[in-house]
Amino acid sequence: MVKPPVSQGKRREPIVPLKLAFLVEGDAEKDFVEALAPRILGSAAHVHVVRVGAKAAFSTTFSEAAQFLEAGYAQIFLIVDADTEIRTEIHLQKQRLVDMFRRYGLADRVRVCMAVPMIEAWLLAAYREAPERSTHPKRDLARFAGADTGAKIRALAAALPIDVARRRAKSFDEFVTALEAFAPAKARR
């Protein structure tokens, strides 16, 4: 009787799928992330998106973030509409959120991403230069994509030319750069 060979190498650990959580303001942001994230991360990544509500609610999201991290999520992304294009105000808003997560020891695993001035500007980047300077991104997006853009966010995000949008919208580029840190090299865009 022949005995099976004894393995001399390292024991292989099971491959655990990448799990990322996203805390967002509303349905538009939720649809956007659910359509865009797999394009950057690949289909094997587990993406969980939670609609938190108005911007004021983000100051209490530390408990949700901690729960996701305890459940094995690699990173938590907060996506918040800046509602301004004034850089000093954007920095202040972001710093308040980062400081809150730092107080709870979560700052290294939570990434705050500010959509300038709002997530619709990221979609608007497919159609025009300097979308972050738009004073009415929703209205401007409707001019290009049609009247009911709210219902089309998922489709618009799925078709968004990522490289073009990155060149045109700095806050979008920062978000994609943060996501790419978790993307396998062969993820399809």
Coordinates of C-alpha atoms in Angstrom, one line a residue:
M1 CA 0.0 0.0 0.0
V2 CA 1.4 3.4 -1.0
K3 CA 1.1 6.2 1.5
P4 CA 0.2 9.7 0.2
P5 CA 3.1 12.1 0.2
V6 CA 3.5 14.3 3.3
S7 CA 3.4 17.9 2.5
Q8 CA 6.6 19.7 3.5
G9 CA 5.6 23.2 2.5
K10 CA 3.4 25.8 4.1
R11 CA -0.2 25.0 4.7
R12 CA -2.4 26.8 2.3
E13 CA -5.0 29.0 3.9
P14 CA -8.3 29.3 2.2
I15 CA -8.7 32.4 0.0
V16 CA -11.1 34.7 1.7
P17 CA -12.9 37.1 -0.7
L18 CA -12.2 40.8 -0.3
K19 CA -15.0 42.5 1.7
L20 CA -15.5 46.3 1.6
A21 CA -18.3 48.3 3.1
F22 CA -19.5 51.6 1.9
L23 CA -21.6 54.1 4.0
V24 CA -23.4 56.5 1.8
E25 CA -26.0 59.3 2.1
G26 CA -28.8 58.2 -0.2
D27 CA -30.1 56.0 -2.9
A28 CA -28.2 57.8 -5.7
E29 CA -24.9 57.1 -3.9
K30 CA -25.9 53.5 -3.2
D31 CA -26.7 52.9 -6.8
F32 CA -23.5 54.6 -7.9
V33 CA -21.2 52.5 -5.7
E34 CA -23.0 49.2 -6.5
A35 CA -22.5 49.8 -10.2
L36 CA -19.0 51.2 -10.1
A37 CA -17.1 49.3 -7.4
P38 CA -17.2 45.9 -9.2
R39 CA -15.7 47.5 -12.3
I40 CA -12.7 48.6 -10.2
L41 CA -12.4 45.8 -7.7
G42 CA -13.5 42.8 -9.9
S43 CA -16.5 40.6 -9.5
A44 CA -15.0 38.5 -6.7
A45 CA -15.0 41.4 -4.2
H46 CA -17.9 41.5 -1.7
V47 CA -19.3 45.0 -1.7
H48 CA -21.9 46.0 1.0
V49 CA -23.4 49.4 0.7
V50 CA -25.5 51.0 3.5
R51 CA -27.6 54.1 3.1
V52 CA -27.0 56.2 6.2
G53 CA -29.1 59.2 5.4
A54 CA -28.4 62.9 5.7
K55 CA -24.8 64.2 6.2
A56 CA -25.5 64.8 9.9
A57 CA -25.9 61.1 10.4
F58 CA -22.3 60.4 9.4
S59 CA -21.1 61.6 12.8
T60 CA -22.6 58.5 14.4
T61 CA -21.4 55.9 11.9
F62 CA -18.5 54.7 14.0
S63 CA -20.5 51.9 15.5
E64 CA -21.5 50.6 12.0
A65 CA -17.9 50.8 10.9
A66 CA -16.7 48.9 14.0
Q67 CA -19.3 46.2 13.3
F68 CA -18.2 45.8 9.7
L69 CA -14.5 45.6 10.8
E70 CA -15.4 42.9 13.4
A71 CA -17.2 41.0 10.7
G72 CA -14.0 40.8 8.6
Y73 CA -14.4 43.7 6.2
A74 CA -11.0 45.0 5.0
Q75 CA -12.0 48.7 4.8
I76 CA -14.9 51.0 5.3
F77 CA -15.5 53.8 2.8
L78 CA -17.7 56.8 3.7
I79 CA -18.9 58.7 0.6
V80 CA -20.2 62.1 1.5
D81 CA -21.5 64.9 -0.7
A82 CA -19.4 68.0 0.1
D83 CA -22.2 70.3 -1.0
T84 CA -19.5 72.9 -1.8
E85 CA -16.5 73.4 -4.0
I86 CA -14.7 75.5 -1.5
R87 CA -11.5 73.5 -0.7
T88 CA -11.1 74.8 2.9
E89 CA -14.7 73.8 3.7
I90 CA -14.3 70.4 2.2
H91 CA -11.1 69.8 4.2
L92 CA -12.9 70.9 7.4
Q93 CA -15.8 68.6 6.8
K94 CA -13.5 65.6 6.0
Q95 CA -11.3 66.3 9.0
R96 CA -14.2 66.3 11.4
L97 CA -15.2 62.8 10.2
V98 CA -11.6 61.5 10.2
D99 CA -11.1 62.9 13.8
M100 CA -14.3 61.1 15.0
F101 CA -13.0 57.8 13.6
R102 CA -9.6 58.5 15.1
R103 CA -11.2 58.9 18.6
Y104 CA -12.5 55.4 18.3
G105 CA -9.3 53.9 16.9
L106 CA -10.8 53.3 13.5
A107 CA -9.1 56.0 11.4
D108 CA -6.7 53.6 9.7
R109 CA -9.5 51.3 8.4
V110 CA -12.1 54.0 7.4
R111 CA -11.6 56.1 4.3
V112 CA -13.6 59.3 4.1
C113 CA -14.3 60.3 0.4
M114 CA -15.8 63.7 -0.3
A115 CA -17.8 63.9 -3.6
V116 CA -17.3 67.5 -4.8
P117 CA -19.8 69.1 -4.7
M118 CA -21.9 65.9 -5.0
I119 CA -21.8 62.5 -6.5
E120 CA -23.7 63.7 -9.6
A121 CA -20.6 65.7 -10.5
W122 CA -18.7 62.5 -10.8
L123 CA -21.2 61.3 -13.4
L124 CA -21.2 64.7 -15.1
A125 CA -17.4 64.2 -15.7
A126 CA -18.4 61.9 -18.5
Y127 CA -19.9 64.8 -20.4
R128 CA -17.9 68.0 -19.5
E129 CA -14.7 69.4 -18.2
A130 CA -14.5 70.7 -14.6
P131 CA -17.7 69.1 -13.3
E132 CA -16.7 69.9 -9.7
R133 CA -17.2 73.6 -10.5
S134 CA -20.9 73.0 -11.5
T135 CA -23.2 74.9 -9.2
H136 CA -26.0 72.5 -10.1
P137 CA -24.6 69.1 -11.0
K138 CA -28.0 67.3 -10.9
R139 CA -29.5 69.8 -13.4
D140 CA -26.4 69.8 -15.6
L141 CA -26.3 66.0 -15.6
A142 CA -30.0 66.0 -16.6
R143 CA -29.1 68.1 -19.7
F144 CA -26.8 65.4 -20.9
A145 CA -28.4 62.2 -19.6
G146 CA -32.1 63.0 -19.7
A147 CA -34.7 64.3 -17.2
D148 CA -34.9 61.4 -14.8
T149 CA -31.3 61.0 -13.9
G150 CA -32.1 59.7 -10.4
A151 CA -33.5 56.5 -11.9
K152 CA -30.5 56.2 -14.2
I153 CA -27.7 56.6 -11.7
R154 CA -26.8 52.8 -11.8
A155 CA -26.7 52.7 -15.6
L156 CA -24.7 56.0 -15.8
A157 CA -22.2 54.6 -13.3
A158 CA -21.9 51.3 -15.1
A159 CA -21.1 53.2 -18.3
L160 CA -18.9 56.0 -16.8
P161 CA -15.6 56.3 -18.6
I162 CA -13.4 56.0 -15.5
D163 CA -10.2 57.4 -16.9
V164 CA -12.0 60.5 -18.3
A165 CA -13.8 61.1 -15.1
R166 CA -10.6 60.8 -13.1
R167 CA -8.9 63.4 -15.2
R168 CA -11.9 65.8 -14.9
A169 CA -12.9 65.4 -11.2
K170 CA -10.2 65.4 -8.6
S171 CA -12.5 64.0 -5.8
F172 CA -13.5 61.1 -8.1
D173 CA -9.8 60.4 -8.8
E174 CA -9.1 60.3 -5.0
F175 CA -12.0 57.8 -4.5
V176 CA -10.8 55.5 -7.4
T177 CA -7.2 55.7 -6.1
A178 CA -8.4 54.5 -2.7
L179 CA -10.4 51.7 -4.2
E180 CA -7.6 50.6 -6.5
A181 CA -5.5 49.8 -3.4
F182 CA -7.8 46.8 -2.9
A183 CA -8.2 45.8 -6.6
P184 CA -6.5 42.8 -8.0
A185 CA -4.3 43.6 -11.0
K186 CA -6.7 41.9 -13.4
A187 CA -9.9 43.6 -12.4
R188 CA -11.8 44.7 -15.5
R189 CA -13.1 48.2 -15.9

